[in-house]
Every structure is written in structure tokens, then in C-alpha cells.
JSON list of N, CA and C in Angstrom, two decimals:
[
{"chain": "A", "resi": 89, "resn": "PHE", "atom": "N", "xyz": [-7.72, 32.99, 28.60]},
{"chain": "A", "resi": 89, "resn": "PHE", "atom": "CA", "xyz": [-8.58, 33.99, 27.95]},
{"chain": "A", "resi": 89, "resn": "PHE", "atom": "C", "xyz": [-8.09, 35.39, 28.26]},
{"chain": "A", "resi": 90, "resn": "GLY", "atom": "N", "xyz": [-8.23, 36.21, 27.30]},
{"chain": "A", "resi": 90, "resn": "GLY", "atom": "CA", "xyz": [-7.83, 37.64, 27.52]},
{"chain": "A", "resi": 90, "resn": "GLY", "atom": "C", "xyz": [-9.07, 38.46, 27.84]},
{"chain": "A", "resi": 91, "resn": "ILE", "atom": "N", "xyz": [-8.82, 39.72, 27.82]},
{"chain": "A", "resi": 91, "resn": "ILE", "atom": "CA", "xyz": [-9.90, 40.68, 28.11]},
{"chain": "A", "resi": 91, "resn": "ILE", "atom": "C", "xyz": [-10.60, 41.01, 26.78]},
{"chain": "A", "resi": 92, "resn": "SER", "atom": "N", "xyz": [-11.90, 41.29, 26.88]},
{"chain": "A", "resi": 92, "resn": "SER", "atom": "CA", "xyz": [-12.76, 41.72, 25.77]},
{"chain": "A", "resi": 92, "resn": "SER", "atom": "C", "xyz": [-12.84, 40.72, 24.67]},
{"chain": "A", "resi": 93, "resn": "GLY", "atom": "N", "xyz": [-12.84, 39.44, 25.04]},
{"chain": "A", "resi": 93, "resn": "GLY", "atom": "CA", "xyz": [-13.08, 38.38, 24.01]},
{"chain": "A", "resi": 93, "resn": "GLY", "atom": "C", "xyz": [-11.82, 37.95, 23.24]},
{"chain": "A", "resi": 94, "resn": "THR", "atom": "N", "xyz": [-10.69, 38.44, 23.63]},
{"chain": "A", "resi": 94, "resn": "THR", "atom": "CA", "xyz": [-9.45, 38.07, 22.92]},
{"chain": "A", "resi": 94, "resn": "THR", "atom": "C", "xyz": [-8.91, 36.74, 23.53]},
{"chain": "A", "resi": 95, "resn": "ASN", "atom": "N", "xyz": [-8.62, 35.81, 22.65]},
{"chain": "A", "resi": 95, "resn": "ASN", "atom": "CA", "xyz": [-8.07, 34.50, 23.14]},
{"chain": "A", "resi": 95, "resn": "ASN", "atom": "C", "xyz": [-6.57, 34.51, 22.99]},
{"chain": "A", "resi": 96, "resn": "ALA", "atom": "N", "xyz": [-5.91, 33.87, 23.90]},
{"chain": "A", "resi": 96, "resn": "ALA", "atom": "CA", "xyz": [-4.43, 33.75, 23.81]},
{"chain": "A", "resi": 96, "resn": "ALA", "atom": "C", "xyz": [-4.06, 32.28, 24.06]},
{"chain": "A", "resi": 97, "resn": "HIS", "atom": "N", "xyz": [-3.02, 31.82, 23.39]},
{"chain": "A", "resi": 97, "resn": "HIS", "atom": "CA", "xyz": [-2.54, 30.49, 23.55]},
{"chain": "A", "resi": 97, "resn": "HIS", "atom": "C", "xyz": [-1.03, 30.50, 23.82]},
{"chain": "A", "resi": 98, "resn": "ALA", "atom": "N", "xyz": [-0.55, 29.55, 24.59]},
{"chain": "A", "resi": 98, "resn": "ALA", "atom": "CA", "xyz": [0.90, 29.37, 24.83]},
{"chain": "A", "resi": 98, "resn": "ALA", "atom": "C", "xyz": [1.24, 27.93, 24.70]},
{"chain": "A", "resi": 99, "resn": "ILE", "atom": "N", "xyz": [2.33, 27.65, 23.99]},
{"chain": "A", "resi": 99, "resn": "ILE", "atom": "CA", "xyz": [2.84, 26.30, 23.90]},
{"chain": "A", "resi": 99, "resn": "ILE", "atom": "C", "xyz": [3.93, 26.13, 24.96]},
{"chain": "A", "resi": 100, "resn": "ILE", "atom": "N", "xyz": [3.73, 25.23, 25.87]},
{"chain": "A", "resi": 100, "resn": "ILE", "atom": "CA", "xyz": [4.66, 25.06, 26.95]},
{"chain": "A", "resi": 100, "resn": "ILE", "atom": "C", "xyz": [5.90, 24.21, 26.46]},
{"chain": "A", "resi": 101, "resn": "GLU", "atom": "N", "xyz": [5.62, 23.13, 25.83]},
{"chain": "A", "resi": 101, "resn": "GLU", "atom": "CA", "xyz": [6.65, 22.26, 25.28]},
{"chain": "A", "resi": 101, "resn": "GLU", "atom": "C", "xyz": [6.02, 21.36, 24.22]},
{"chain": "A", "resi": 102, "resn": "GLU", "atom": "N", "xyz": [6.85, 20.75, 23.36]},
{"chain": "A", "resi": 102, "resn": "GLU", "atom": "CA", "xyz": [6.34, 19.85, 22.36]},
{"chain": "A", "resi": 102, "resn": "GLU", "atom": "C", "xyz": [5.94, 18.51, 23.01]},
{"chain": "A", "resi": 103, "resn": "ALA", "atom": "N", "xyz": [5.11, 17.73, 22.36]},
{"chain": "A", "resi": 103, "resn": "ALA", "atom": "CA", "xyz": [4.70, 16.43, 22.85]},
{"chain": "A", "resi": 103, "resn": "ALA", "atom": "C", "xyz": [5.92, 15.54, 22.80]},
{"chain": "A", "resi": 104, "resn": "PRO", "atom": "N", "xyz": [6.02, 14.60, 23.75]},
{"chain": "A", "resi": 104, "resn": "PRO", "atom": "CA", "xyz": [7.16, 13.67, 23.76]},
{"chain": "A", "resi": 104, "resn": "PRO", "atom": "C", "xyz": [7.09, 12.74, 22.60]},
{"chain": "A", "resi": 105, "resn": "VAL", "atom": "N", "xyz": [8.22, 12.37, 22.06]},
{"chain": "A", "resi": 105, "resn": "VAL", "atom": "CA", "xyz": [8.34, 11.43, 20.97]},
{"chain": "A", "resi": 105, "resn": "VAL", "atom": "C", "xyz": [8.10, 10.02, 21.52]},
{"chain": "A", "resi": 106, "resn": "GLU", "atom": "N", "xyz": [7.17, 9.32, 20.90]},
{"chain": "A", "resi": 106, "resn": "GLU", "atom": "CA", "xyz": [6.84, 7.97, 21.33]},
{"chain": "A", "resi": 106, "resn": "GLU", "atom": "C", "xyz": [7.86, 7.02, 20.73]},
{"chain": "A", "resi": 107, "resn": "ASP", "atom": "N", "xyz": [8.69, 6.39, 21.57]},
{"chain": "A", "resi": 107, "resn": "ASP", "atom": "CA", "xyz": [9.70, 5.52, 21.12]},
{"chain": "A", "resi": 107, "resn": "ASP", "atom": "C", "xyz": [9.16, 4.08, 21.35]},
{"chain": "A", "resi": 108, "resn": "ARG", "atom": "N", "xyz": [8.70, 3.47, 20.24]},
{"chain": "A", "resi": 108, "resn": "ARG", "atom": "CA", "xyz": [8.20, 2.12, 20.34]},
{"chain": "A", "resi": 108, "resn": "ARG", "atom": "C", "xyz": [8.72, 1.28, 19.21]},
{"chain": "A", "resi": 109, "resn": "PRO", "atom": "N", "xyz": [8.97, 0.01, 19.43]},
{"chain": "A", "resi": 109, "resn": "PRO", "atom": "CA", "xyz": [9.47, -0.86, 18.36]},
{"chain": "A", "resi": 109, "resn": "PRO", "atom": "C", "xyz": [8.36, -1.15, 17.32]},
{"chain": "A", "resi": 110, "resn": "PRO", "atom": "N", "xyz": [8.79, -1.36, 16.08]},
{"chain": "A", "resi": 110, "resn": "PRO", "atom": "CA", "xyz": [7.77, -1.61, 15.06]},
{"chain": "A", "resi": 110, "resn": "PRO", "atom": "C", "xyz": [7.12, -2.98, 15.28]},
{"chain": "A", "resi": 111, "resn": "THR", "atom": "N", "xyz": [5.89, -3.13, 14.86]},
{"chain": "A", "resi": 111, "resn": "THR", "atom": "CA", "xyz": [5.18, -4.37, 15.00]},
{"chain": "A", "resi": 111, "resn": "THR", "atom": "C", "xyz": [4.96, -5.00, 13.65]},
{"chain": "A", "resi": 112, "resn": "ASP", "atom": "N", "xyz": [4.47, -6.23, 13.64]},
{"chain": "A", "resi": 112, "resn": "ASP", "atom": "CA", "xyz": [4.21, -6.91, 12.41]},
{"chain": "A", "resi": 112, "resn": "ASP", "atom": "C", "xyz": [3.08, -6.25, 11.61]},
{"chain": "A", "resi": 113, "resn": "THR", "atom": "N", "xyz": [2.30, -5.46, 12.22]},
{"chain": "A", "resi": 113, "resn": "THR", "atom": "CA", "xyz": [1.15, -4.81, 11.53]},
{"chain": "A", "resi": 113, "resn": "THR", "atom": "C", "xyz": [1.59, -3.51, 10.80]},
{"chain": "A", "resi": 114, "resn": "GLU", "atom": "N", "xyz": [2.80, -3.09, 11.05]},
{"chain": "A", "resi": 114, "resn": "GLU", "atom": "CA", "xyz": [3.29, -1.83, 10.42]},
{"chain": "A", "resi": 114, "resn": "GLU", "atom": "C", "xyz": [4.17, -2.21, 9.23]},
{"chain": "A", "resi": 115, "resn": "PRO", "atom": "N", "xyz": [3.64, -1.99, 7.98]},
{"chain": "A", "resi": 115, "resn": "PRO", "atom": "CA", "xyz": [4.43, -2.38, 6.81]},
{"chain": "A", "resi": 115, "resn": "PRO", "atom": "C", "xyz": [5.63, -1.47, 6.60]},
{"chain": "A", "resi": 116, "resn": "ASP", "atom": "N", "xyz": [6.67, -2.08, 6.01]},
{"chain": "A", "resi": 116, "resn": "ASP", "atom": "CA", "xyz": [7.87, -1.27, 5.67]},
{"chain": "A", "resi": 116, "resn": "ASP", "atom": "C", "xyz": [7.61, -0.30, 4.53]},
{"chain": "A", "resi": 117, "resn": "ALA", "atom": "N", "xyz": [6.73, -0.70, 3.64]},
{"chain": "A", "resi": 117, "resn": "ALA", "atom": "CA", "xyz": [6.43, 0.13, 2.44]},
{"chain": "A", "resi": 117, "resn": "ALA", "atom": "C", "xyz": [4.91, 0.22, 2.35]},
{"chain": "A", "resi": 118, "resn": "PRO", "atom": "N", "xyz": [4.43, 1.27, 1.71]},
{"chain": "A", "resi": 118, "resn": "PRO", "atom": "CA", "xyz": [2.97, 1.42, 1.57]},
{"chain": "A", "resi": 118, "resn": "PRO", "atom": "C", "xyz": [2.34, 0.29, 0.75]},
{"chain": "A", "resi": 119, "resn": "ALA", "atom": "N", "xyz": [1.17, -0.10, 1.10]},
{"chain": "A", "resi": 119, "resn": "ALA", "atom": "CA", "xyz": [0.44, -1.18, 0.37]},
{"chain": "A", "resi": 119, "resn": "ALA", "atom": "C", "xyz": [0.11, -0.75, -1.03]},
{"chain": "A", "resi": 120, "resn": "VAL", "atom": "N", "xyz": [0.16, -1.61, -1.97]},
{"chain": "A", "resi": 120, "resn": "VAL", "atom": "CA", "xyz": [-0.21, -1.33, -3.33]},
{"chain": "A", "resi": 120, "resn": "VAL", "atom": "C", "xyz": [-1.22, -2.39, -3.82]},
{"chain": "A", "resi": 121, "resn": "LEU", "atom": "N", "xyz": [-2.02, -2.03, -4.76]},
{"chain": "A", "resi": 121, "resn": "LEU", "atom": "CA", "xyz": [-3.02, -2.95, -5.33]},
{"chain": "A", "resi": 121, "resn": "LEU", "atom": "C", "xyz": [-2.47, -3.59, -6.53]},
{"chain": "A", "resi": 122, "resn": "TRP", "atom": "N", "xyz": [-2.60, -4.96, -6.60]},
{"chain": "A", "resi": 122, "resn": "TRP", "atom": "CA", "xyz": [-2.19, -5.72, -7.76]},
{"chain": "A", "resi": 122, "resn": "TRP", "atom": "C", "xyz": [-3.47, -6.24, -8.43]},
{"chain": "A", "resi": 123, "resn": "PRO", "atom": "N", "xyz": [-3.92, -5.51, -9.42]},
{"chain": "A", "resi": 123, "resn": "PRO", "atom": "CA", "xyz": [-5.18, -6.00, -10.11]},
{"chain": "A", "resi": 123, "resn": "PRO", "atom": "C", "xyz": [-4.90, -7.22, -10.90]},
{"chain": "A", "resi": 124, "resn": "LEU", "atom": "N", "xyz": [-5.73, -8.26, -10.78]},
{"chain": "A", "resi": 124, "resn": "LEU", "atom": "CA", "xyz": [-5.54, -9.53, -11.45]},
{"chain": "A", "resi": 124, "resn": "LEU", "atom": "C", "xyz": [-6.89, -9.89, -12.05]},
{"chain": "A", "resi": 125, "resn": "SER", "atom": "N", "xyz": [-6.91, -10.20, -13.29]},
{"chain": "A", "resi": 125, "resn": "SER", "atom": "CA", "xyz": [-8.18, -10.58, -13.93]},
{"chain": "A", "resi": 125, "resn": "SER", "atom": "C", "xyz": [-7.93, -11.68, -14.99]},
{"chain": "A", "resi": 126, "resn": "ALA", "atom": "N", "xyz": [-9.02, -12.29, -15.42]},
{"chain": "A", "resi": 126, "resn": "ALA", "atom": "CA", "xyz": [-8.96, -13.34, -16.44]},
{"chain": "A", "resi": 126, "resn": "ALA", "atom": "C", "xyz": [-10.26, -13.34, -17.24]},
{"chain": "A", "resi": 127, "resn": "ARG", "atom": "N", "xyz": [-10.27, -14.00, -18.37]},
{"chain": "A", "resi": 127, "resn": "ARG", "atom": "CA", "xyz": [-11.43, -14.02, -19.23]},
{"chain": "A", "resi": 127, "resn": "ARG", "atom": "C", "xyz": [-12.55, -14.85, -18.61]},
{"chain": "A", "resi": 128, "resn": "SER", "atom": "N", "xyz": [-12.20, -15.81, -17.75]},
{"chain": "A", "resi": 128, "resn": "SER", "atom": "CA", "xyz": [-13.22, -16.64, -17.08]},
{"chain": "A", "resi": 128, "resn": "SER", "atom": "C", "xyz": [-12.83, -16.90, -15.66]},
{"chain": "A", "resi": 129, "resn": "ALA", "atom": "N", "xyz": [-13.76, -17.34, -14.89]},
{"chain": "A", "resi": 129, "resn": "ALA", "atom": "CA", "xyz": [-13.54, -17.61, -13.46]},
{"chain": "A", "resi": 129, "resn": "ALA", "atom": "C", "xyz": [-12.58, -18.79, -13.35]},
{"chain": "A", "resi": 130, "resn": "ALA", "atom": "N", "xyz": [-12.67, -19.76, -14.28]},
{"chain": "A", "resi": 130, "resn": "ALA", "atom": "CA", "xyz": [-11.80, -20.91, -14.30]},
{"chain": "A", "resi": 130, "resn": "ALA", "atom": "C", "xyz": [-10.34, -20.54, -14.56]},
{"chain": "A", "resi": 131, "resn": "ALA", "atom": "N", "xyz": [-10.14, -19.51, -15.38]},
{"chain": "A", "resi": 131, "resn": "ALA", "atom": "CA", "xyz": [-8.80, -19.11, -15.78]},
{"chain": "A", "resi": 131, "resn": "ALA", "atom": "C", "xyz": [-8.11, -18.22, -14.74]},
{"chain": "A", "resi": 132, "resn": "LEU", "atom": "N", "xyz": [-8.82, -17.70, -13.78]},
{"chain": "A", "resi": 132, "resn": "LEU", "atom": "CA", "xyz": [-8.24, -16.82, -12.78]},
{"chain": "A", "resi": 132, "resn": "LEU", "atom": "C", "xyz": [-7.20, -17.45, -11.94]},
{"chain": "A", "resi": 133, "resn": "PRO", "atom": "N", "xyz": [-7.43, -18.67, -11.41]},
{"chain": "A", "resi": 133, "resn": "PRO", "atom": "CA", "xyz": [-6.36, -19.32, -10.59]},
{"chain": "A", "resi": 133, "resn": "PRO", "atom": "C", "xyz": [-5.05, -19.56, -11.43]},
{"chain": "A", "resi": 134, "resn": "ALA", "atom": "N", "xyz": [-5.23, -19.89, -12.72]},
{"chain": "A", "resi": 134, "resn": "ALA", "atom": "CA", "xyz": [-4.02, -20.11, -13.54]},
{"chain": "A", "resi": 134, "resn": "ALA", "atom": "C", "xyz": [-3.26, -18.80, -13.75]},
{"chain": "A", "resi": 135, "resn": "GLN", "atom": "N", "xyz": [-4.01, -17.73, -13.91]},
{"chain": "A", "resi": 135, "resn": "GLN", "atom": "CA", "xyz": [-3.35, -16.39, -14.05]},
{"chain": "A", "resi": 135, "resn": "GLN", "atom": "C", "xyz": [-2.60, -16.03, -12.77]},
{"chain": "A", "resi": 136, "resn": "ALA", "atom": "N", "xyz": [-3.21, -16.37, -11.62]},
{"chain": "A", "resi": 136, "resn": "ALA", "atom": "CA", "xyz": [-2.49, -16.08, -10.33]},
{"chain": "A", "resi": 136, "resn": "ALA", "atom": "C", "xyz": [-1.23, -16.91, -10.26]},
{"chain": "A", "resi": 137, "resn": "GLU", "atom": "N", "xyz": [-1.31, -18.18, -10.66]},
{"chain": "A", "resi": 137, "resn": "GLU", "atom": "CA", "xyz": [-0.11, -19.06, -10.65]},
{"chain": "A", "resi": 137, "resn": "GLU", "atom": "C", "xyz": [1.00, -18.51, -11.57]},
{"chain": "A", "resi": 138, "resn": "ARG", "atom": "N", "xyz": [0.61, -18.03, -12.70]},
{"chain": "A", "resi": 138, "resn": "ARG", "atom": "CA", "xyz": [1.62, -17.45, -13.61]},
{"chain": "A", "resi": 138, "resn": "ARG", "atom": "C", "xyz": [2.27, -16.20, -13.00]},
{"chain": "A", "resi": 139, "resn": "LEU", "atom": "N", "xyz": [1.46, -15.36, -12.40]},
{"chain": "A", "resi": 139, "resn": "LEU", "atom": "CA", "xyz": [2.02, -14.20, -11.70]},
{"chain": "A", "resi": 139, "resn": "LEU", "atom": "C", "xyz": [2.98, -14.64, -10.57]},
{"chain": "A", "resi": 140, "resn": "HIS", "atom": "N", "xyz": [2.58, -15.62, -9.82]},
{"chain": "A", "resi": 140, "resn": "HIS", "atom": "CA", "xyz": [3.40, -16.13, -8.74]},
{"chain": "A", "resi": 140, "resn": "HIS", "atom": "C", "xyz": [4.76, -16.63, -9.27]},
{"chain": "A", "resi": 141, "resn": "ALA", "atom": "N", "xyz": [4.70, -17.38, -10.33]},
{"chain": "A", "resi": 141, "resn": "ALA", "atom": "CA", "xyz": [5.94, -17.93, -10.93]},
{"chain": "A", "resi": 141, "resn": "ALA", "atom": "C", "xyz": [6.84, -16.81, -11.40]},
{"chain": "A", "resi": 142, "resn": "PHE", "atom": "N", "xyz": [6.26, -15.83, -12.08]},
{"chain": "A", "resi": 142, "resn": "PHE", "atom": "CA", "xyz": [6.97, -14.69, -12.60]},
{"chain": "A", "resi": 142, "resn": "PHE", "atom": "C", "xyz": [7.64, -13.92, -11.48]},
{"chain": "A", "resi": 143, "resn": "LEU", "atom": "N", "xyz": [6.92, -13.73, -10.37]},
{"chain": "A", "resi": 143, "resn": "LEU", "atom": "CA", "xyz": [7.50, -12.97, -9.23]},
{"chain": "A", "resi": 143, "resn": "LEU", "atom": "C", "xyz": [8.56, -13.82, -8.48]},
{"chain": "A", "resi": 144, "resn": "ALA", "atom": "N", "xyz": [8.40, -15.13, -8.43]},
{"chain": "A", "resi": 144, "resn": "ALA", "atom": "CA", "xyz": [9.38, -15.99, -7.79]},
{"chain": "A", "resi": 144, "resn": "ALA", "atom": "C", "xyz": [10.75, -15.91, -8.43]},
{"chain": "A", "resi": 145, "resn": "ASP", "atom": "N", "xyz": [10.76, -15.69, -9.74]},
{"chain": "A", "resi": 145, "resn": "ASP", "atom": "CA", "xyz": [11.99, -15.56, -10.48]},
{"chain": "A", "resi": 145, "resn": "ASP", "atom": "C", "xyz": [12.62, -14.18, -10.35]},
{"chain": "A", "resi": 146, "resn": "ARG", "atom": "N", "xyz": [11.84, -13.22, -9.84]},
{"chain": "A", "resi": 146, "resn": "ARG", "atom": "CA", "xyz": [12.33, -11.82, -9.71]},
{"chain": "A", "resi": 146, "resn": "ARG", "atom": "C", "xyz": [12.02, -11.25, -8.32]},
{"chain": "A", "resi": 147, "resn": "PRO", "atom": "N", "xyz": [12.69, -11.76, -7.28]},
{"chain": "A", "resi": 147, "resn": "PRO", "atom": "CA", "xyz": [12.40, -11.32, -5.94]},
{"chain": "A", "resi": 147, "resn": "PRO", "atom": "C", "xyz": [12.71, -9.86, -5.64]},
{"chain": "A", "resi": 148, "resn": "ASP", "atom": "N", "xyz": [13.58, -9.24, -6.44]},
{"chain": "A", "resi": 148, "resn": "ASP", "atom": "CA", "xyz": [13.91, -7.84, -6.22]},
{"chain": "A", "resi": 148, "resn": "ASP", "atom": "C", "xyz": [12.99, -6.86, -6.89]},
{"chain": "A", "resi": 149, "resn": "LEU", "atom": "N", "xyz": [12.02, -7.33, -7.62]},
{"chain": "A", "resi": 149, "resn": "LEU", "atom": "CA", "xyz": [11.10, -6.44, -8.36]},
{"chain": "A", "resi": 149, "resn": "LEU", "atom": "C", "xyz": [10.29, -5.68, -7.37]},
{"chain": "A", "resi": 150, "resn": "PRO", "atom": "N", "xyz": [10.26, -4.33, -7.43]},
{"chain": "A", "resi": 150, "resn": "PRO", "atom": "CA", "xyz": [9.48, -3.52, -6.51]},
{"chain": "A", "resi": 150, "resn": "PRO", "atom": "C", "xyz": [7.97, -3.76, -6.64]},
{"chain": "A", "resi": 151, "resn": "PRO", "atom": "N", "xyz": [7.26, -3.92, -5.53]},
{"chain": "A", "resi": 151, "resn": "PRO", "atom": "CA", "xyz": [5.85, -4.14, -5.58]},
{"chain": "A", "resi": 151, "resn": "PRO", "atom": "C", "xyz": [5.10, -3.03, -6.33]},
{"chain": "A", "resi": 152, "resn": "ALA", "atom": "N", "xyz": [5.52, -1.78, -6.22]},
{"chain": "A", "resi": 152, "resn": "ALA", "atom": "CA", "xyz": [4.88, -0.69, -6.89]},
{"chain": "A", "resi": 152, "resn": "ALA", "atom": "C", "xyz": [5.04, -0.83, -8.40]},
{"chain": "A", "resi": 153, "resn": "ALA", "atom": "N", "xyz": [6.16, -1.33, -8.92]},
{"chain": "A", "resi": 153, "resn": "ALA", "atom": "CA", "xyz": [6.37, -1.55, -10.34]},
{"chain": "A", "resi": 153, "resn": "ALA", "atom": "C", "xyz": [5.41, -2.61, -10.85]},
{"chain": "A", "resi": 154, "resn": "VAL", "atom": "N", "xyz": [5.23, -3.68, -10.05]},
{"chain": "A", "resi": 154, "resn": "VAL", "atom": "CA", "xyz": [4.31, -4.75, -10.44]},
{"chain": "A", "resi": 154, "resn": "VAL", "atom": "C", "xyz": [2.88, -4.19, -10.52]},
{"chain": "A", "resi": 155, "resn": "ALA", "atom": "N", "xyz": [2.51, -3.42, -9.52]},
{"chain": "A", "resi": 155, "resn": "ALA", "atom": "CA", "xyz": [1.15, -2.82, -9.50]},
{"chain": "A", "resi": 155, "resn": "ALA", "atom": "C", "xyz": [0.97, -1.92, -10.73]},
{"chain": "A", "resi": 156, "resn": "ARG", "atom": "N", "xyz": [1.97, -1.14, -11.06]},
{"chain": "A", "resi": 156, "resn": "ARG", "atom": "CA", "xyz": [1.85, -0.22, -12.20]},
{"chain": "A", "resi": 156, "resn": "ARG", "atom": "C", "xyz": [1.65, -1.02, -13.49]},
{"chain": "A", "resi": 157, "resn": "ALA", "atom": "N", "xyz": [2.48, -2.06, -13.67]},
{"chain": "A", "resi": 157, "resn": "ALA", "atom": "CA", "xyz": [2.37, -2.89, -14.87]},
{"chain": "A", "resi": 157, "resn": "ALA", "atom": "C", "xyz": [1.04, -3.58, -14.97]},
{"chain": "A", "resi": 158, "resn": "LEU", "atom": "N", "xyz": [0.59, -4.20, -13.85]},
{"chain": "A", "resi": 158, "resn": "LEU", "atom": "CA", "xyz": [-0.69, -4.86, -13.91]},
{"chain": "A", "resi": 158, "resn": "LEU", "atom": "C", "xyz": [-1.85, -3.92, -14.13]},
{"chain": "A", "resi": 159, "resn": "GLY", "atom": "N", "xyz": [-1.75, -2.74, -13.62]},
{"chain": "A", "resi": 159, "resn": "GLY", "atom": "CA", "xyz": [-2.86, -1.75, -13.75]},
{"chain": "A", "resi": 159, "resn": "GLY", "atom": "C", "xyz": [-2.89, -1.00, -15.02]},
{"chain": "A", "resi": 160, "resn": "THR", "atom": "N", "xyz": [-1.76, -0.89, -15.71]},
{"chain": "A", "resi": 160, "resn": "THR", "atom": "CA", "xyz": [-1.75, -0.08, -16.96]},
{"chain": "A", "resi": 160, "resn": "THR", "atom": "C", "xyz": [-1.41, -0.81, -18.19]},
{"chain": "A", "resi": 161, "resn": "ARG", "atom": "N", "xyz": [-0.74, -1.96, -18.09]},
{"chain": "A", "resi": 161, "resn": "ARG", "atom": "CA", "xyz": [-0.30, -2.65, -19.28]},
{"chain": "A", "resi": 161, "resn": "ARG", "atom": "C", "xyz": [-1.09, -3.86, -19.62]},
{"chain": "A", "resi": 162, "resn": "ARG", "atom": "N", "xyz": [-1.97, -4.29, -18.76]},
{"chain": "A", "resi": 162, "resn": "ARG", "atom": "CA", "xyz": [-2.75, -5.51, -18.92]},
{"chain": "A", "resi": 162, "resn": "ARG", "atom": "C", "xyz": [-4.18, -5.17, -19.15]},
{"chain": "A", "resi": 163, "resn": "THR", "atom": "N", "xyz": [-4.85, -5.95, -19.97]},
{"chain": "A", "resi": 163, "resn": "THR", "atom": "CA", "xyz": [-6.26, -5.77, -20.15]},
{"chain": "A", "resi": 163, "resn": "THR", "atom": "C", "xyz": [-7.06, -6.26, -18.94]},
{"chain": "A", "resi": 164, "resn": "ALA", "atom": "N", "xyz": [-8.03, -5.47, -18.55]},
{"chain": "A", "resi": 164, "resn": "ALA", "atom": "CA", "xyz": [-8.87, -5.84, -17.43]},
{"chain": "A", "resi": 164, "resn": "ALA", "atom": "C", "xyz": [-10.07, -6.66, -17.96]},
{"chain": "A", "resi": 165, "resn": "PHE", "atom": "N", "xyz": [-10.11, -7.92, -17.55]},
{"chain": "A", "resi": 165, "resn": "PHE", "atom": "CA", "xyz": [-11.22, -8.82, -17.96]},
{"chain": "A", "resi": 165, "resn": "PHE", "atom": "C", "xyz": [-12.28, -8.83, -16.91]},
{"chain": "A", "resi": 166, "resn": "GLY", "atom": "N", "xyz": [-13.34, -9.53, -17.17]},
{"chain": "A", "resi": 166, "resn": "GLY", "atom": "CA", "xyz": [-14.52, -9.53, -16.27]},
{"chain": "A", "resi": 166, "resn": "GLY", "atom": "C", "xyz": [-14.37, -10.42, -15.03]},
{"chain": "A", "resi": 167, "resn": "HIS", "atom": "N", "xyz": [-13.32, -11.24, -14.99]},
{"chain": "A", "resi": 167, "resn": "HIS", "atom": "CA", "xyz": [-13.14, -12.13, -13.86]},
{"chain": "A", "resi": 167, "resn": "HIS", "atom": "C", "xyz": [-11.84, -11.91, -13.21]}
]
């Protein structure tokens, strides 16, 4: 503290960099939402299977591109 109510600060040194190995809980890429819907509750598992088969044939498809397509190009149904 200074005189007459004046505050002063000094930075002595920067905080040390924490060098730690990545863990399984730290994703390599940010999480994205894949909205999935169907016209009925019974049709939802089949829709999920179709999406799984589609993605199995395209392992290099970016998750963000899938999210964008599912969220903007598909009709959102009640289930």
C-alpha cells in the first residue's frame, strides 16, 4: 500500500507452467452436439443405427461437420 490511499502492485515473476501429461478426460477436440430425432420413439433406434452405419463408412468425417449437417439439414422430429 502506498501513502494517502494509493495502491501499488508489483509482479515478481510469472506463474510456473504446469507440465502434466494429458488424461483420458481431456478431449483432443471440443465436444459437439449431434442432434438425432425420429417421427416415433420406435423409429429412433433405427435412425441411430443408420447414422452409425453412415459414420462407419466415413471414419475421417469431422465431428463438427456431422453436427452441422444434423443440426441444419435434417428435420427435427418430436422423438
